[in-house]
Coordinates of C-alpha atoms in Angstrom, one line a residue:
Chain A
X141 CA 10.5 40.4 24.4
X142 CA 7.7 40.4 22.2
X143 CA 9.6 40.4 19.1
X144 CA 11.1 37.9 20.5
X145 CA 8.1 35.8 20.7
X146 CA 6.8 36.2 17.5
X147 CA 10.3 35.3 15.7
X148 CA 9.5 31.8 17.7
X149 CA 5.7 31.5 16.8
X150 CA 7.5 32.1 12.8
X151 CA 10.2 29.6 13.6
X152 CA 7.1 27.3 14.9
X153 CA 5.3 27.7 11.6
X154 CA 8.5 27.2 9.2
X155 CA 9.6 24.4 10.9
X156 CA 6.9 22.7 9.6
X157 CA 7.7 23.1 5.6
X158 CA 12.0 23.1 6.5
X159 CA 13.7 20.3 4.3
X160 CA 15.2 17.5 5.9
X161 CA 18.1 15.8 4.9
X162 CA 16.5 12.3 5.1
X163 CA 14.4 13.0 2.3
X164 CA 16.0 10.7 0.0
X165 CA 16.2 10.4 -3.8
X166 CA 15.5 7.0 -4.5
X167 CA 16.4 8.3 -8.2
X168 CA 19.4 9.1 -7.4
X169 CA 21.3 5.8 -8.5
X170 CA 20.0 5.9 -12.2
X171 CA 19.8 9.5 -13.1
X172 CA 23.3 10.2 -14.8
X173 CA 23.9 14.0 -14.6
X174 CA 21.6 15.0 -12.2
X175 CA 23.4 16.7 -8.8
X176 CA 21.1 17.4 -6.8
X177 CA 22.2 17.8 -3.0
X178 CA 19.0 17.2 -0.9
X179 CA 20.5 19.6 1.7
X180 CA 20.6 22.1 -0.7
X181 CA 17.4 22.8 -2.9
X182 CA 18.5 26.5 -3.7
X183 CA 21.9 25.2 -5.4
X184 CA 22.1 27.2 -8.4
X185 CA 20.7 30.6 -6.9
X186 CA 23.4 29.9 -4.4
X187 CA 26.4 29.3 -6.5
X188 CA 25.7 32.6 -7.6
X189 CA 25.9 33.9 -5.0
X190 CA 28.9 32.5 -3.9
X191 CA 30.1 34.2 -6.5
X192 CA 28.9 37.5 -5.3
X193 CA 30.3 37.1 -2.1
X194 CA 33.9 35.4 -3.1
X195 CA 34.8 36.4 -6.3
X196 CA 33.4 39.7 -5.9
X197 CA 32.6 41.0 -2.5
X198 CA 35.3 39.3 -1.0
X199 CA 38.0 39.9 -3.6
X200 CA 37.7 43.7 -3.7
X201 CA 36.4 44.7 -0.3
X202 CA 36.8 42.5 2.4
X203 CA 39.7 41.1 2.0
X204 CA 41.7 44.2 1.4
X205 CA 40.0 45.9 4.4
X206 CA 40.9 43.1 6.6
X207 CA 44.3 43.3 5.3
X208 CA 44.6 47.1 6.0
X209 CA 42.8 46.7 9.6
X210 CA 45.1 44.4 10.6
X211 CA 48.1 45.8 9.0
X212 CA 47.3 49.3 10.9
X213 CA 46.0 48.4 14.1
X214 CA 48.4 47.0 16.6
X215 CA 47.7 43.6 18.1
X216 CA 46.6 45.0 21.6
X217 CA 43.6 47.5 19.8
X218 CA 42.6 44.8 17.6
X219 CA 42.2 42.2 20.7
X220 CA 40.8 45.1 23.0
X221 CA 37.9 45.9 20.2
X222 CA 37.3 41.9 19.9
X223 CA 36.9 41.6 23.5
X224 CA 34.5 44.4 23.9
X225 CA 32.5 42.9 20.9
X226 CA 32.2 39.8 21.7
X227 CA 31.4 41.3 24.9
X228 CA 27.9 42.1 24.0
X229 CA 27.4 39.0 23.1
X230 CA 27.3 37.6 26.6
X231 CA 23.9 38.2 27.5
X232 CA 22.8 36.3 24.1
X233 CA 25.1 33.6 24.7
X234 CA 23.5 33.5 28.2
X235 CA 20.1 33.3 27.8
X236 CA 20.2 31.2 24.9
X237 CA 22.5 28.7 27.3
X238 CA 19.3 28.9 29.8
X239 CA 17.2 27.8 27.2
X240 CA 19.3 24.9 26.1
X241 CA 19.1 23.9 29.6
X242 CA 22.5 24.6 30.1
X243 CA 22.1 26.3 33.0
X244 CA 25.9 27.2 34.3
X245 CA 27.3 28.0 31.4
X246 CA 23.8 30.6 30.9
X247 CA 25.1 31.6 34.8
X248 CA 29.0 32.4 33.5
X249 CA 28.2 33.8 30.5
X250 CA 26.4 36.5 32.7
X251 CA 29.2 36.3 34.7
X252 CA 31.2 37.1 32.4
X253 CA 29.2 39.8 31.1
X254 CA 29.1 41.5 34.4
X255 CA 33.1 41.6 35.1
X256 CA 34.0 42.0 32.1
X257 CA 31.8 45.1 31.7
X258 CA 33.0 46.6 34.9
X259 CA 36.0 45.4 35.6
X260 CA 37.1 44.9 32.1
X261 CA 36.5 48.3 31.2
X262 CA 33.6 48.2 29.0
X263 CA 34.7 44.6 27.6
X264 CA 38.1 45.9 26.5
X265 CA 39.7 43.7 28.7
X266 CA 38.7 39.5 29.0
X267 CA 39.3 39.6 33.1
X268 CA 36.5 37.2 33.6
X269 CA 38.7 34.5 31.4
X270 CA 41.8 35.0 33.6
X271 CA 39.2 34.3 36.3
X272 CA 38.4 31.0 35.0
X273 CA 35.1 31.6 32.9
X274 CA 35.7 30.7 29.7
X275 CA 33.7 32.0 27.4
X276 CA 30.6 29.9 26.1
X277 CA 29.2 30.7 22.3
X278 CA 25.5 30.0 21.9
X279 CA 23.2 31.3 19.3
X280 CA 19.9 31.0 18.6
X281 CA 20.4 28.6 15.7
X282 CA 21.5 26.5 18.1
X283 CA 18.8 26.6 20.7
X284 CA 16.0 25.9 17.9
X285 CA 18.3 23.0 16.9
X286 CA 18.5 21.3 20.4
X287 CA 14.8 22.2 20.8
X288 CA 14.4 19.9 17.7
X289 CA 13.9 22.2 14.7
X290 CA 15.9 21.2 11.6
X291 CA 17.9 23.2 9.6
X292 CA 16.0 23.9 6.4
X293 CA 17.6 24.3 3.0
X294 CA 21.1 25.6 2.9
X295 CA 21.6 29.1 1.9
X296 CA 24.4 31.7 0.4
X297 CA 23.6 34.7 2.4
X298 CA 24.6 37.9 0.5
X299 CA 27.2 39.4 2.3
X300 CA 26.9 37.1 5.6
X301 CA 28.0 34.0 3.6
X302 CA 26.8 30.3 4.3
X303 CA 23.7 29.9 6.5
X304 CA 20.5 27.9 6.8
X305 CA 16.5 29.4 7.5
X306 CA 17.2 27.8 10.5
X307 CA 20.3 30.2 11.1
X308 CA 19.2 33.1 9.7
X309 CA 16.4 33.3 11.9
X310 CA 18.3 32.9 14.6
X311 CA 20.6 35.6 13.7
X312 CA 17.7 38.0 13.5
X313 CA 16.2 36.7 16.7
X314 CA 19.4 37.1 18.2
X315 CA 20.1 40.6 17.4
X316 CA 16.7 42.2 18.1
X317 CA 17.9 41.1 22.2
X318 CA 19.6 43.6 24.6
X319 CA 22.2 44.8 24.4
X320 CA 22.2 45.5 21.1
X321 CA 18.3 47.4 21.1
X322 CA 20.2 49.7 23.4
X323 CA 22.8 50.4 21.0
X324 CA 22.7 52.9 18.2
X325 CA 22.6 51.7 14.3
X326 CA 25.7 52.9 13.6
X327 CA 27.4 51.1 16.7
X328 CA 25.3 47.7 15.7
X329 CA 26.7 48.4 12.3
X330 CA 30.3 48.7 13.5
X331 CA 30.0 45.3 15.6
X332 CA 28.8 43.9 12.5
X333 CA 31.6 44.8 10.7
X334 CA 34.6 44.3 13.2
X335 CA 32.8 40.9 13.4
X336 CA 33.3 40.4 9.5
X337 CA 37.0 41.8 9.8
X338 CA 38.1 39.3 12.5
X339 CA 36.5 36.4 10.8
X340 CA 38.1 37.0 7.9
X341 CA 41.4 37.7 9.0
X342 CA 41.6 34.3 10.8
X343 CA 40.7 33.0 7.8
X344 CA 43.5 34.4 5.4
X345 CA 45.5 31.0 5.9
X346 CA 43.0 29.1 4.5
X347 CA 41.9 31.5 1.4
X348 CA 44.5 28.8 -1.1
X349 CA 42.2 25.6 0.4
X350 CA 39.6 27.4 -0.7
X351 CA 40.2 28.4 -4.4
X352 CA 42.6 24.9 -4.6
X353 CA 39.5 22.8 -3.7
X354 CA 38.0 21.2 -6.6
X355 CA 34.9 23.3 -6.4
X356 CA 34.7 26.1 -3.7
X357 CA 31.1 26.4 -3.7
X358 CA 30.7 22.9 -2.7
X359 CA 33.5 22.9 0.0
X360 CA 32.4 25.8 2.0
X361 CA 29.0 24.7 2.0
X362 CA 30.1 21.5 3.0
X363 CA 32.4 22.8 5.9
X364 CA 30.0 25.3 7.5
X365 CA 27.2 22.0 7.9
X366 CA 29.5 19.6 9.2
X367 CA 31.1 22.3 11.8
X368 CA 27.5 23.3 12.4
X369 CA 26.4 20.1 13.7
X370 CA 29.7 20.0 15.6
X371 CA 28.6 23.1 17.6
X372 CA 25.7 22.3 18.1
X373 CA 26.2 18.8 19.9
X374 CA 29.0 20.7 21.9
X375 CA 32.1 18.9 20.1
X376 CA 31.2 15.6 21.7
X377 CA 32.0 12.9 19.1
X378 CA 29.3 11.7 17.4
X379 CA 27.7 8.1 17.3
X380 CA 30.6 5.5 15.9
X381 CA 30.0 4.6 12.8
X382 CA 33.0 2.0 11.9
X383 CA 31.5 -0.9 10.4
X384 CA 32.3 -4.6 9.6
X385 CA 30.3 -3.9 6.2
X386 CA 32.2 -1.2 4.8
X387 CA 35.6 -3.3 5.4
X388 CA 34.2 -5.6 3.3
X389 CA 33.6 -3.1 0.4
X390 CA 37.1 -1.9 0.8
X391 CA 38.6 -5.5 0.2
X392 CA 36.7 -5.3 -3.0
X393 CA 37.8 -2.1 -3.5
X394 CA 41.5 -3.2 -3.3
X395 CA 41.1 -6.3 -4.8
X396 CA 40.3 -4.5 -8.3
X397 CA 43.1 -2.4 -7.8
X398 CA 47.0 -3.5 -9.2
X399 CA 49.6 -2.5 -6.3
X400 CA 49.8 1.1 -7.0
X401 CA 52.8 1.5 -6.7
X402 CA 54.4 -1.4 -4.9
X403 CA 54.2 0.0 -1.6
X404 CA 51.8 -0.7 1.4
Chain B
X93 CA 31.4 35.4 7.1
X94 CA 30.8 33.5 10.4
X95 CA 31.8 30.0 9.2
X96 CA 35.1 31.0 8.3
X97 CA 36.7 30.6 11.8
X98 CA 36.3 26.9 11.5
X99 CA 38.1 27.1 8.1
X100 CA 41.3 28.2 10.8
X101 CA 40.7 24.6 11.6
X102 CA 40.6 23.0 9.2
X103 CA 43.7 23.6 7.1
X104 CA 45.7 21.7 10.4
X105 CA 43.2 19.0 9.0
X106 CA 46.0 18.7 7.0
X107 CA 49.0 19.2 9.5
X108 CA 49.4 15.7 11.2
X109 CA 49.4 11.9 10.7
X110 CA 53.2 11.8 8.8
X111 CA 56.2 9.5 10.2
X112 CA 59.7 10.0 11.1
X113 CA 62.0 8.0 9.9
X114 CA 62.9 6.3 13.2
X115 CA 61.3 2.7 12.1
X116 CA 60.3 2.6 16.3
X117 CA 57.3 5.4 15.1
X118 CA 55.3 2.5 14.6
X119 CA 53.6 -0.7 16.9
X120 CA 50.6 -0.8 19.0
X121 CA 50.1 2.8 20.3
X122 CA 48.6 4.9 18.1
X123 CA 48.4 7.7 20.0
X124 CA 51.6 8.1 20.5
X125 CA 52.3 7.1 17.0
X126 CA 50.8 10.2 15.8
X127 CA 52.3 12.5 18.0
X128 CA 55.4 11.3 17.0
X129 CA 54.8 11.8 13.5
X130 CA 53.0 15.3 14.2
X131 CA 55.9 16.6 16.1
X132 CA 58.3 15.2 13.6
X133 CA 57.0 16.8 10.5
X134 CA 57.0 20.4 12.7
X135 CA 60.7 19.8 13.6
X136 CA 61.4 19.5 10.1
X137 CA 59.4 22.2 8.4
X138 CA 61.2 24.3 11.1
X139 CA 64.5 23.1 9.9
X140 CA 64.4 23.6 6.9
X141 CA 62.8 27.0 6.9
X142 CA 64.7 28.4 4.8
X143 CA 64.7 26.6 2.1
X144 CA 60.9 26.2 2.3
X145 CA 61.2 30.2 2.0
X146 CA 63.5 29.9 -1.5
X147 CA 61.2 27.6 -2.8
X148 CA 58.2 27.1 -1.6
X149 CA 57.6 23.4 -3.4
X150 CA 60.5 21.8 -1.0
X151 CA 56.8 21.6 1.2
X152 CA 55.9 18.7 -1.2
X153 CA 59.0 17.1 -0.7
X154 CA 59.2 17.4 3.1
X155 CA 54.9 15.9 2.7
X156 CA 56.2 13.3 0.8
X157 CA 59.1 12.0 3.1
X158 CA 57.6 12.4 6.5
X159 CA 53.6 12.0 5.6
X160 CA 52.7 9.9 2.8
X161 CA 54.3 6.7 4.0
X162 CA 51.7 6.9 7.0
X163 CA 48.9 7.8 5.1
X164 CA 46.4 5.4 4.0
X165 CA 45.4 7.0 0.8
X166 CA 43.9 4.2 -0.7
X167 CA 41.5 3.8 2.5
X168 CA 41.1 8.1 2.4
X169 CA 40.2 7.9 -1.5
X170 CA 38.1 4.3 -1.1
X171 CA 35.6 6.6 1.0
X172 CA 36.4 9.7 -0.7
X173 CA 34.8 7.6 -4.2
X174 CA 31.7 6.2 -2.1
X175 CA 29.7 4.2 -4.1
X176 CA 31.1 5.1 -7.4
X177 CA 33.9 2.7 -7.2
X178 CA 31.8 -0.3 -8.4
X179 CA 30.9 0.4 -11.7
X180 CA 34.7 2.1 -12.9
X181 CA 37.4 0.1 -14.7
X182 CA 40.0 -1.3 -13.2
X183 CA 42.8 1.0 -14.7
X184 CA 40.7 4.4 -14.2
X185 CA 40.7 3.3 -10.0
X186 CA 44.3 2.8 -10.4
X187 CA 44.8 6.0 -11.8
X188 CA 42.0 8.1 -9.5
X189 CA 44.2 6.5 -6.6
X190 CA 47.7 7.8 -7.7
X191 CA 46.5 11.2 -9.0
X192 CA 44.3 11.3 -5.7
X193 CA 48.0 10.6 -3.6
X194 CA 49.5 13.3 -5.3
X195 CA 46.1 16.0 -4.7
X196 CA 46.9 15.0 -1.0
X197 CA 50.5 15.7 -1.5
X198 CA 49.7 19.1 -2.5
X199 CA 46.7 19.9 -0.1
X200 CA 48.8 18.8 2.6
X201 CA 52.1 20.8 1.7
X202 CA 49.9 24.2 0.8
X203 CA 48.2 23.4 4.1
X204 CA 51.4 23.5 5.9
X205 CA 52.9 26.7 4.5
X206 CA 51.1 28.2 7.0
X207 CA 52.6 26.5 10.1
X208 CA 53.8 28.7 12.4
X209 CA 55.2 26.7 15.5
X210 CA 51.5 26.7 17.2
X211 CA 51.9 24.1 20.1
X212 CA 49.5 20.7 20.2
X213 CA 48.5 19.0 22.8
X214 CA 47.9 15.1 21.9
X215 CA 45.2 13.6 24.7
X216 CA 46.1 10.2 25.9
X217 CA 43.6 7.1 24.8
X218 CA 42.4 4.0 25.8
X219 CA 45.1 1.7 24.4
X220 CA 43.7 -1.9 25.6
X221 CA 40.4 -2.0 23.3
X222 CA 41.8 -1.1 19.9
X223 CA 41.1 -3.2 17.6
X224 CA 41.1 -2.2 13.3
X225 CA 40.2 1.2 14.0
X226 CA 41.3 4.6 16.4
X227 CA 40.3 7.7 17.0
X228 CA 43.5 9.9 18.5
X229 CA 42.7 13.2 19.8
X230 CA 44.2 16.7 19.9
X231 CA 44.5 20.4 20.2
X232 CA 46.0 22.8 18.7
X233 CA 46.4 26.0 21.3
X234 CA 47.4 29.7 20.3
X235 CA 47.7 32.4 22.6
X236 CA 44.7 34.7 21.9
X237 CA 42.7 32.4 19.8
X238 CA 40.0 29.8 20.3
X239 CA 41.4 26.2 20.5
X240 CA 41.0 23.9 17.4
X241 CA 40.2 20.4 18.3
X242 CA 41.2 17.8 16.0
X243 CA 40.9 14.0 15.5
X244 CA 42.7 11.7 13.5
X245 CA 41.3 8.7 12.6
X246 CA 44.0 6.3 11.6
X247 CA 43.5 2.4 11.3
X248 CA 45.8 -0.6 11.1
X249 CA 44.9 -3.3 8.0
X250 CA 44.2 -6.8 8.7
X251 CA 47.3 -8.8 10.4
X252 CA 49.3 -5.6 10.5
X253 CA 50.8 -3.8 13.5
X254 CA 51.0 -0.4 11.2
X255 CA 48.8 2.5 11.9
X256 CA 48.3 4.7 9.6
X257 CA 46.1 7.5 8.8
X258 CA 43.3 8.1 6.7
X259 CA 41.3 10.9 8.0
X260 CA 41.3 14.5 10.1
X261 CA 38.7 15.7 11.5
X262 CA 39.1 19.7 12.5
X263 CA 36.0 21.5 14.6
X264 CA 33.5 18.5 13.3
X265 CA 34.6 18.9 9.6
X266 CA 35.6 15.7 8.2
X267 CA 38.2 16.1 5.3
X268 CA 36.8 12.9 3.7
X269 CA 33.2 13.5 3.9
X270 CA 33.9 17.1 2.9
X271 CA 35.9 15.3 -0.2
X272 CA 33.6 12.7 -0.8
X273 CA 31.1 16.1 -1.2
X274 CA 32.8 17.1 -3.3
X275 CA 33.9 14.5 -5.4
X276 CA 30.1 12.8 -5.4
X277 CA 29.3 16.2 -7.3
X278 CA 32.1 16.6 -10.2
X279 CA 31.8 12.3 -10.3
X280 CA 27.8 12.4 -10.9
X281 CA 28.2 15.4 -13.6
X282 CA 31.1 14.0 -15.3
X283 CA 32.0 10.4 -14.5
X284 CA 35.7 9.5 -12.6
X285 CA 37.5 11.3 -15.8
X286 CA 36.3 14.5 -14.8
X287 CA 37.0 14.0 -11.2
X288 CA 40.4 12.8 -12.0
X289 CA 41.3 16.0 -15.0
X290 CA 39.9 18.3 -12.2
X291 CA 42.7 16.8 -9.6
X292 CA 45.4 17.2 -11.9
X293 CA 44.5 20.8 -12.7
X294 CA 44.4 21.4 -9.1
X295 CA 47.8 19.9 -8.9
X296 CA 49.6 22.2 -11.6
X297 CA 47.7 25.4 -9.9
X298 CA 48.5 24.4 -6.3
X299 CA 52.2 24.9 -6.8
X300 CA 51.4 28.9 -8.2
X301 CA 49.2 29.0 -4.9
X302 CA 51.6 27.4 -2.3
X303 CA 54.5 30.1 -4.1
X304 CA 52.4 33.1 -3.8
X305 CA 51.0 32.2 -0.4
X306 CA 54.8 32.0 0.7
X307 CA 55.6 35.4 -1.1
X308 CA 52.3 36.7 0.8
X309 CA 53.1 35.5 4.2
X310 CA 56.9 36.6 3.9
X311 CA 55.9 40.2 3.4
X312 CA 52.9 40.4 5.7
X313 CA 52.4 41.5 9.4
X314 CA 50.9 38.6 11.1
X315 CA 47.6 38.3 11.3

């Protein structure tokens, strides 16, 4: 595990220089023009490489691959190879659940790992769900979150798509774990890109929200950090924020507006 | 291209919060107010099937009968504009709210193409405490894929006993605040005239979008 150590001692060291979100522009109010998004310092290197990744990379190889894969495999092979992927990521999901303090779901994950493994044939087949373990995602990204390290700026990853330091270094520190030391490059490399296939097949209903939205760039990075801090807290709601004040706004608000359209 | 799975989610952002035209939809009970409305918008995308097949814009008619009378889209596009409200003329708001009505119309009805019968399961709330504002809770479940959990917020104005909605919330992402995003962008770069000429063009392209999605989806193998 010493690799694994010394990805923490970085982490450690980064943390200390990763941008908050609470840095705040007090400029921000009189500086027509500007857009700067606190949460994303590296904008403009990012948008183009958004760009990379959508208009090019995505365009004219992933999305017709995925649209081949799935049009050629039948519905049984594709879920078999999904199940054994995800698979090997049981022991991640379980240790990194151990050191969130979530120690059950660290306990079924491996669980799951071992039945599935066994019994499921190599992770073909999901027996351990249909024996009431459900399976529990958890990355490094999100253990250094709940252990209280912030994201750091918002990145376009080349290839991987939206990510934060934060992320990316879990996504190394993740993969340099067993299994996947045991496995062969080529095997790694082909769980890397079943992964990318799958992710982007489920997202093929969504591609027109994407290139309707007013400005893509903005929308995806916008979706990956609110469903990030969704993960992480577990999909418990987060702290109510209806307030007394804003209703007040919003009677200004309607009180310089005509009656749209005469209904309400 | 790991945060695409919660994109899955996030288009049923869109799928919900509409009304039948039974005028008993309504009262104190939000949550079964929404389900109602839900489960009446499916029944009649899946009627009328067909003709959603011929031509793919009936889907804006269908958003506009069953989902934009119990939208609040003045509340969705008072937080969608944030702060910049205060300092725009009177007749630009008025036009930022109409044009924003009909964006919806179109995000919702492109959204929607895609429904495919999936079941939801609406959770039971706590009726007795609700005051202005709710919170109703669901999700969507389909065989061999993760659950999606969704919440629509819907609130009820001031002396009314209408619920209506103003915002879904799929997986954690918020379609306001992801609007506001946005919006706060396009609105600091170019003031509400920009944000407003962007909406439209959106509008004009979503209809080629929502037709060749339908073309797409009618030839594919599902994915």
């Amino acid at each position: 595990m010493k690799p694994f150590l010394s990805i923490i001692l970085l982490v450690v060291t980064l943390s200390g220089c990763a941008v908050t979100p609470s840095d705040s522009h007090e400029s921000e109010e009189n500086v027509v023009g500007e857009n700067t998004d606190p949460r994303d310092p590296l904008e403009s290197v990012n948008r183009s490489l958004w760009y990379l990744n959508w208009d090019i990379l995505d365009r004219y190889l992933l999305r017709p691959v995925t649209l081949g894969y799935t049009y050629i495999m039948p519905d049984v092979a594709r879920t078999g190879v999904r199940n054994a992927v995800q698979n090997l990521e049981e022991p991640t999901n379980s240790l990194n659940s151990f050191l969130q303090g979530k120690g059950q779901d660290g306990i079924e994950s491996l669980a799951r790992f071992a039945v599935n493994s066994t019994l499921g044939l190599l992770g073909l087949v999901d027996v351990a769900s249909e024996l009431g373990l459900t399976r529990k995602v958890e990355d490094l990204d999100e253990t250094l979150a709940v252990w209280g390290v912030e994201s750091g700026p918002f990145l376009m990853v080349p290839l991987l798509g939206p990510n934060d330091t934060r992320g990316l270094i879990g996504d190394i520190g993740d993969n340099i774990n067993l299994p996947y030391a045991l496995l062969n490059t080529p095997l790694n490399l082909g769980r890397f890109v079943l992964n990318a296939i799958e992710n982007r097949a489920s997202l093929m209903s969504q591609e027109a929200q994407i290139n309707q939205s007013l400005d893509p760039y903005t929308f995806v990075k916008d979706v990956y950090i609110q469903n990030k801090a969704f993960t992480i807290r577990d999909g418990q709601p987060p702290a109510a924020t209806d307030d007394d004040e804003m209703m007040d706004d919003f009677d200004d608000f309607e009180d310089s507006l005509d009656d749209v359209d005469g209904d309400d | 291209m790991r945060v695409l799975t919660l994109l899955s989610g996030l288009f049923l952002l869109f799928s919900a919060a509409g009304a039948a035209a039974q005028p008993e939809a309504q009262s104190h009970d939000p949550y079964s107010f929404v389900e109602q409305v839900a489960q009446s918008t499916f029944r009649r995308i899946q009627q009328d099937k067909d003709l959603i097949a011929d031509q793919p814009r009936h889907m804006r008619t269908i958003v506009r009968d069953e989902l934009v009378p119990h939208l609040d889209y003045r509340f969705a596009a008072f937080k969608v504009l944030g702060q910049y409200f205060r300092h725009a003329p009177r007749a630009q708001l008025e036009e930022f709210v109409t044009v924003f009505r009909d964006y919806l119309v179109v995000n919702y009805a492109s959204a929607l193409t895609v429904y495919e019968d999936q079941s939801v399961d609406f959770q039971p709330g706590n009726k007795d405490r609700l005051k202005r504002f709710a919170v109703v809770r669901a999700v969507i479940r389909e065989p061999g894929k993760p659950d999606i959990k969704l919440s629509f917020k819907v609130r009820r104005a001031k002396g009314e006993d209408n619920w209506k909605a103003f915002d879904l919330v799929a997986e954690g992402v918020s379609m306001i605040d992801s609007k506001r995003s946005e919006f706060g962008q396009i609105i600091r770069r170019g003031g509400l005239g920009e944000a407003i000429a962007r909406m439209r063009q959106a509008i004009d392209r979503g209809s080629e979008s929502t037709e060749a999605l339908a073309r797409v989806y009618q030839r594919e193998i599902t994915l």
